[in-house]
Short mmCIF file of C-alpha atoms in Angstrom, two decimals:
data_model
loop_
_atom_site.label_atom_id
_atom_site.label_comp_id
_atom_site.label_asym_id
_atom_site.label_seq_id
_atom_site.Cartn_x
_atom_site.Cartn_y
_atom_site.Cartn_z
CA MET A 1 95.11 149.10 32.80
CA SER A 2 92.00 147.17 34.33
CA GLU A 3 93.90 143.73 33.47
CA ASP A 4 97.09 144.80 35.20
CA ILE A 5 94.79 145.80 38.33
CA THR A 6 92.88 142.33 37.89
CA THR A 7 96.24 140.26 37.87
CA GLU A 8 97.71 142.12 41.01
CA GLU A 9 94.38 141.29 43.01
CA SER A 10 94.60 137.90 41.99
CA GLY A 11 98.09 137.57 42.88
CA THR A 12 97.55 139.20 46.11
CA THR A 13 94.83 136.71 47.00
CA ALA A 14 96.89 133.81 46.20
CA SER A 15 99.64 135.13 48.56
CA ARG A 16 96.94 135.44 51.46
CA GLN A 17 95.77 132.06 50.82
CA ASP A 18 99.36 130.76 50.88
CA THR A 19 99.64 133.02 54.23
CA VAL A 20 96.59 131.05 55.71
CA SER A 21 97.41 127.58 54.37
CA GLN A 22 100.93 127.83 55.78
CA PRO A 23 99.75 128.07 59.38
CA ALA A 24 97.26 125.51 59.06
CA ALA A 25 99.83 123.00 57.88
CA ARG A 26 101.97 123.83 60.55
CA ARG A 27 99.54 123.38 63.10
CA SER A 28 98.96 119.97 61.73
CA THR A 29 102.58 119.15 61.74
CA ASP A 30 102.50 120.28 65.39
CA LEU A 31 99.88 118.25 66.41
CA LEU A 32 101.54 115.06 64.98
CA ARG A 33 104.19 115.80 66.89
CA SER A 34 102.74 116.63 70.22
CA GLY A 35 101.94 114.17 72.99
CA ALA A 36 98.61 114.20 72.21
CA GLY A 37 98.79 113.49 68.33
CA ARG A 38 100.70 110.72 69.10
CA ASN A 39 98.19 109.20 71.70
CA LEU A 40 95.85 110.05 69.29
CA GLY A 41 97.41 108.02 66.63
CA LEU A 42 97.94 105.06 69.11
CA VAL A 43 93.96 105.30 70.19
CA VAL A 44 93.28 104.99 66.13
CA ALA A 45 95.39 102.02 65.81
CA LEU A 46 93.92 99.99 68.53
CA VAL A 47 90.30 101.16 67.86
CA LEU A 48 91.14 99.61 64.43
CA LEU A 49 92.94 96.32 65.63
CA CYS A 50 89.91 95.87 67.99
CA ILE A 51 87.86 96.01 64.45
CA VAL A 52 90.02 93.69 63.20
CA GLY A 53 89.58 91.17 65.87
CA VAL A 54 85.41 91.82 65.72
CA VAL A 55 85.29 91.09 62.00
CA THR A 56 88.13 87.83 62.08
CA ALA A 57 87.25 86.26 65.10
CA GLY A 58 83.40 87.47 65.77
CA ASP A 59 81.67 86.95 69.08
CA THR A 60 84.88 85.03 70.50
CA PHE A 61 86.71 88.47 70.51
CA ALA A 62 84.19 90.88 71.40
CA THR A 63 83.43 89.57 74.75
CA GLY A 64 83.72 90.81 78.66
CA ALA A 65 85.56 87.40 79.41
CA ASN A 66 88.17 88.17 76.68
CA VAL A 67 88.61 92.04 77.36
CA LEU A 68 89.43 91.14 80.92
CA THR A 69 91.91 88.27 79.39
CA ILE A 70 93.86 91.15 77.46
CA LEU A 71 93.89 93.29 80.56
CA ARG A 72 95.21 90.54 82.48
CA LEU A 73 97.78 89.45 80.13
CA ALA A 74 98.82 93.27 79.55
CA ALA A 75 99.15 93.69 83.11
CA VAL A 76 102.37 92.18 83.93
CA ILE A 77 104.45 93.32 81.01
CA GLY A 78 102.82 96.59 81.51
CA VAL A 79 104.39 97.11 84.83
CA VAL A 80 107.83 96.08 83.21
CA SER A 81 107.51 98.45 80.64
CA VAL A 82 106.72 101.69 82.78
CA GLY A 83 110.10 100.88 84.55
CA MET A 84 111.49 100.54 80.91
CA THR A 85 110.07 104.05 79.84
CA PHE A 86 111.71 105.69 82.75
CA VAL A 87 115.32 103.94 81.69
CA ILE A 88 114.94 104.76 78.07
CA THR A 89 113.75 108.44 78.57
CA GLY A 90 116.74 108.61 81.19
CA GLY A 91 119.09 107.54 78.02
CA GLY A 92 119.48 104.02 78.82
CA ILE A 93 118.42 100.62 78.14
CA ASP A 94 117.65 97.43 80.19
CA LEU A 95 117.87 93.93 78.54
CA SER A 96 117.80 92.29 82.01
CA VAL A 97 114.14 92.86 82.61
CA GLY A 98 112.69 89.58 81.80
CA ALA A 99 115.72 87.73 83.87
CA MET A 100 114.85 89.84 86.80
CA VAL A 101 111.37 88.72 86.90
CA ALA A 102 112.56 84.86 86.83
CA LEU A 103 114.95 85.78 89.23
CA ALA A 104 112.58 87.50 91.77
CA SER A 105 110.11 84.78 91.25
CA VAL A 106 112.11 81.89 91.87
CA TRP A 107 113.61 83.72 95.17
CA ALA A 108 110.28 84.74 96.53
CA THR A 109 109.13 81.11 95.76
CA THR A 110 111.77 79.00 97.66
CA LEU A 111 110.81 76.41 100.21
CA ALA A 112 112.16 78.95 103.08
CA THR A 113 110.09 81.95 102.15
CA GLN A 114 107.25 80.15 101.49
CA GLN A 115 107.47 78.50 104.93
CA LEU A 116 108.21 81.87 106.41
CA ALA A 117 105.16 83.40 104.79
CA ALA A 118 102.78 80.74 105.93
CA ASP A 119 104.01 81.40 109.64
CA TYR A 120 103.75 85.18 109.81
CA HIS A 121 102.14 86.80 106.16
CA TRP A 122 102.30 86.56 102.54
CA ILE A 123 103.71 90.28 102.43
CA LEU A 124 107.51 88.22 103.01
CA MET A 125 106.83 86.72 99.60
CA VAL A 126 105.98 90.41 97.90
CA THR A 127 109.05 91.97 99.95
CA THR A 128 111.34 89.29 98.98
CA ALA A 129 110.23 89.71 95.19
CA LEU A 130 110.63 93.73 95.44
CA ALA A 131 114.10 93.06 96.92
CA VAL A 132 115.32 90.83 94.59
CA GLY A 133 114.20 93.04 91.80
CA ALA A 134 115.67 96.41 93.16
CA ALA A 135 118.99 94.85 94.02
CA CYS A 136 119.39 93.62 90.40
CA GLY A 137 118.89 97.22 89.37
CA LEU A 138 120.98 98.73 91.76
CA VAL A 139 124.15 96.64 90.14
CA ASN A 140 122.70 97.54 86.90
CA GLY A 141 123.15 101.33 87.82
CA LEU A 142 126.29 101.03 89.37
CA LEU A 143 127.78 99.06 86.39
CA VAL A 144 126.66 101.56 84.26
CA ALA A 145 126.94 105.07 86.15
CA TYR A 146 130.28 104.27 87.96
CA GLY A 147 131.47 101.52 86.30
CA LYS A 148 130.88 103.53 83.12
CA ILE A 149 129.97 100.05 80.99
CA VAL A 150 127.61 100.87 78.29
CA PRO A 151 123.95 99.89 79.47
CA PHE A 152 123.60 97.30 76.52
CA ILE A 153 126.38 95.37 77.67
CA ALA A 154 126.09 95.59 81.58
CA THR A 155 122.37 94.69 81.12
CA LEU A 156 123.02 92.12 78.83
CA ALA A 157 125.65 90.57 81.33
CA MET A 158 122.81 90.78 84.14
CA LEU A 159 120.28 88.72 81.97
CA ALA A 160 122.49 85.88 81.45
CA ALA A 161 123.69 86.07 85.67
CA ALA A 162 120.12 86.62 86.67
CA ARG A 163 118.76 84.06 84.53
CA GLY A 164 121.45 81.55 85.46
CA LEU A 165 121.06 82.38 89.53
CA ALA A 166 117.21 81.45 89.22
CA GLU A 167 118.33 78.21 87.29
CA ILE A 168 120.68 77.46 90.24
CA ILE A 169 118.19 78.23 93.11
CA SER A 170 115.31 76.68 91.31
CA ASP A 171 117.18 73.62 89.85
CA ARG A 172 115.50 74.18 86.80
CA LYS A 173 112.28 73.12 88.47
CA THR A 174 109.02 74.52 88.87
CA GLN A 175 108.45 75.92 92.20
CA ILE A 176 104.82 75.72 93.34
CA ILE A 177 102.83 78.46 95.44
CA THR A 178 101.25 76.59 98.62
CA VAL A 179 100.34 79.77 100.17
CA ASP A 180 96.84 80.15 99.57
CA SER A 181 96.41 83.60 101.08
CA PHE A 182 98.68 84.94 98.55
CA VAL A 183 97.22 83.41 95.65
CA ASP A 184 93.31 84.27 97.05
CA PHE A 185 94.88 88.04 97.37
CA PHE A 186 96.53 88.70 93.81
CA GLY A 187 94.46 86.32 91.97
CA GLY A 188 90.69 87.83 93.28
CA SER A 189 88.89 90.88 91.38
CA LEU A 190 87.77 94.11 92.77
CA ILE A 191 84.32 95.26 91.39
CA GLY A 192 84.86 92.75 88.68
CA VAL A 193 88.16 93.72 87.58
CA PRO A 194 91.07 91.53 88.46
CA VAL A 195 93.53 92.99 91.08
CA LEU A 196 96.44 92.36 88.50
CA VAL A 197 94.90 95.23 86.53
CA TRP A 198 94.09 97.55 89.17
CA ILE A 199 97.98 97.08 90.01
CA PHE A 200 98.71 97.82 86.86
CA LEU A 201 96.74 101.23 86.81
CA LEU A 202 98.11 102.30 89.87
CA VAL A 203 101.91 101.32 88.88
CA ALA A 204 101.20 103.47 85.49
CA ALA A 205 99.52 106.31 87.38
CA ALA A 206 102.54 106.64 90.03
CA GLY A 207 104.70 106.54 87.06
CA TRP A 208 102.83 109.28 85.30
CA VAL A 209 103.30 111.34 88.25
CA VAL A 210 106.43 110.70 88.77
CA LEU A 211 107.75 111.59 85.45
CA ASN A 212 105.56 114.45 84.57
CA ARG A 213 104.98 116.02 88.04
CA THR A 214 107.99 115.91 89.95
CA THR A 215 111.60 116.98 90.07
CA PHE A 216 112.47 113.42 89.42
CA GLY A 217 110.94 113.32 86.22
CA ARG A 218 112.29 116.50 85.15
CA ARG A 219 115.77 115.47 85.87
CA THR A 220 115.35 112.12 84.03
CA PHE A 221 114.25 114.18 80.85
CA ALA A 222 117.22 116.16 81.22
CA VAL A 223 119.76 113.35 81.80
CA GLY A 224 118.14 111.65 78.65
CA GLY A 225 118.37 114.66 76.73
CA ASN A 226 122.21 115.74 77.27
CA ALA A 227 124.09 114.36 80.47
CA GLU A 228 126.67 116.56 80.40
CA ALA A 229 124.46 119.67 80.01
CA ALA A 230 122.78 118.03 83.32
CA ARG A 231 125.68 117.83 85.04
CA LEU A 232 126.65 121.36 84.52
CA ALA A 233 123.00 122.41 85.56
CA GLY A 234 123.89 120.75 89.27
CA ILE A 235 122.07 117.65 88.37
CA LYS A 236 123.91 114.50 90.26
CA VAL A 237 123.68 112.35 86.75
CA GLN A 238 125.45 109.16 88.37
CA ARG A 239 123.01 109.16 91.01
CA HIS A 240 120.10 109.54 88.91
CA THR A 241 121.28 106.82 86.55
CA VAL A 242 121.21 104.46 89.47
CA ALA A 243 117.77 105.17 90.63
CA LEU A 244 116.57 104.77 87.47
CA TYR A 245 117.47 101.37 87.26
CA VAL A 246 116.69 100.21 90.45
CA LEU A 247 113.07 101.91 89.61
CA ALA A 248 113.30 99.80 86.56
CA GLY A 249 114.22 96.45 89.02
CA LEU A 250 111.42 97.59 91.51
CA CYS A 251 109.01 97.51 88.67
CA CYS A 252 110.29 93.85 87.81
CA GLY A 253 109.83 92.78 91.32
CA ILE A 254 106.16 94.03 91.19
CA ALA A 255 105.69 92.27 87.66
CA ALA A 256 107.07 88.77 89.25
CA VAL A 257 104.56 88.99 92.21
CA MET A 258 101.88 89.31 89.25
CA LEU A 259 103.06 86.65 87.40
CA MET A 260 103.56 84.40 90.70
CA ALA A 261 99.89 85.14 91.28
CA ARG A 262 98.60 84.49 88.03
CA THR A 263 100.62 80.93 87.39
CA THR A 264 100.90 80.42 91.14
CA THR A 265 104.39 79.41 90.22
CA GLY A 266 107.90 80.53 90.34
CA SER A 267 110.14 79.40 87.43
CA SER A 268 113.31 80.17 85.97
CA THR A 269 111.54 80.38 82.97
CA HIS A 270 109.47 83.18 83.80
CA GLY A 271 109.91 86.74 81.65
CA GLN A 272 111.28 85.13 78.60
CA LEU A 273 111.71 87.69 75.97
CA TYR A 274 109.87 90.61 78.48
CA GLU A 275 112.89 92.57 77.33
CA LEU A 276 111.70 92.94 73.76
CA ASP A 277 107.96 93.21 74.61
CA ALA A 278 108.59 95.91 77.05
CA ILE A 279 111.05 97.70 74.42
CA ALA A 280 108.72 97.36 71.71
CA ALA A 281 105.66 98.78 73.97
CA VAL A 282 107.82 101.82 74.80
CA VAL A 283 109.18 102.87 71.17
CA ILE A 284 105.28 102.01 69.94
CA GLY A 285 103.95 104.63 72.32
CA GLY A 286 106.61 107.43 71.54
CA THR A 287 109.30 107.20 73.74
CA LEU A 288 112.63 108.07 71.82
CA LEU A 289 115.14 105.38 72.19
CA SER A 290 118.08 108.01 72.19
CA GLY A 291 116.43 109.49 75.41
CA GLY A 292 115.21 112.64 76.48
CA ARG A 293 111.44 112.06 75.78
CA GLY A 294 109.30 109.72 77.14
CA THR A 295 105.30 109.16 77.94
CA ILE A 296 103.60 106.73 80.23
CA VAL A 297 100.34 107.12 78.27
CA GLY A 298 101.92 105.87 75.29
CA THR A 299 103.56 103.18 76.89
CA VAL A 300 100.12 101.83 78.28
CA PHE A 301 98.82 102.15 74.91
CA GLY A 302 101.64 100.69 73.28
CA VAL A 303 101.18 97.64 75.95
CA LEU A 304 97.51 97.31 75.26
CA ILE A 305 98.22 97.07 71.38
CA PHE A 306 100.67 94.48 71.18
CA THR A 307 98.40 92.09 73.71
CA THR A 308 95.37 92.69 71.65
CA LEU A 309 97.39 91.94 68.55
CA ASN A 310 98.36 88.73 70.41
CA ASN A 311 95.08 87.98 71.13
CA VAL A 312 93.91 88.41 67.59
CA PHE A 313 96.35 86.29 66.28
CA THR A 314 95.56 83.33 69.10
CA LEU A 315 91.99 83.61 68.26
CA ASN A 316 92.64 83.14 64.62
CA ASN A 317 95.01 80.40 65.13
CA LEU A 318 97.95 82.27 63.62
CA SER A 319 101.66 81.18 64.95
CA ILE A 320 103.72 82.64 67.27
CA SER A 321 106.19 83.16 64.40
CA ALA A 322 103.71 85.31 62.58
CA GLN A 323 103.33 87.39 65.86
CA SER A 324 106.69 87.81 65.92
CA VAL A 325 107.06 89.15 62.18
CA ALA A 326 104.18 91.46 62.90
CA LYS A 327 105.61 92.79 66.04
CA GLY A 328 108.97 93.65 64.39
CA ALA A 329 107.23 95.45 61.19
CA ILE A 330 105.39 97.52 63.77
CA ILE A 331 108.42 98.22 65.64
CA VAL A 332 110.59 99.35 62.59
CA ILE A 333 107.60 101.92 61.40
CA ALA A 334 107.66 103.17 64.71
CA VAL A 335 111.23 103.92 64.82
CA LEU A 336 110.97 105.38 61.16
CA LEU A 337 108.28 107.35 62.09
CA GLN A 338 110.08 108.72 65.13
CA GLN A 339 113.13 109.58 62.86
CA ARG A 340 110.82 111.44 60.39
CA LEU A 341 109.10 113.54 62.92
CA ALA A 342 112.75 114.29 64.51
CA ARG A 343 113.84 115.35 61.01
CA ARG A 344 111.26 117.87 60.50
CA SER A 345 111.48 119.33 63.90
CA THR A 346 114.84 119.92 63.61
CA GLY A 347 114.49 121.44 59.85
CA SER A 348 111.66 123.89 61.18
#
């Protein structure tokens, strides 16, 4: 009799332990799925990458000058990646961002534009770059939303057209910026931090507010999650899609201005492979390629991770080919993790 009671008590204790352990396991899984959990993982990855840099490159990596170099390099592609985050969250993709950067930089540094900027103000060069980027984004948006062309094809066509137009305008020559006031402003620093980094921070902050605290952001999530349901809910899906691509083009215009200031040139070769770097940063940051979920904070960490990785490889005299292999592996791992978490969330 006593043995039966003992057995029942032990079984009850085990069941209680299982009951307690199941919510704990569920909480840990929920943490991994949450934005905070994903961002924590990105922070850990960035810290580990910095440790590798210190161990392999020593004092060369762990210097203030090198940190500023990383941030300066991350700024341009970071701005492009913010625009890409909106497009992918809305269920699209843009392969033409690099070509748009090149076209905007070339158009803003033509002899006529620079002469007007010298006579009046360098803001004309900035306005030209922003207008060109937004116009290219508008064409992309119209082709996708109203032309019913698959985003991959529409933006691939813009990639070829924008790069070709940039080559025609520049005659495949590098255009030197002669407006000193433009270079002095964007090439300067504020409290020891380059102006380019401040621009990146402002664009990222504005992007976070728009995506997470405005009606536009909520509509972006809705369109990316289920476009038909968003249409039935009263959202003008086509108009919103156009706005997303215009926003991405505007970010490319800003990035073109930053690249012009950093290199003091406009060139049809600017922005090479920016589309791949931006997509990689967005995916690593936790934005779903299928749309419906996006994070600006994750994108910023994704940009920093890839830029730091490039810096570590460069300091250790490793080839660009090795960097590309590492990037490819990271992208595949990130997508596999996304799919695994998605299956878990569906199963629960």
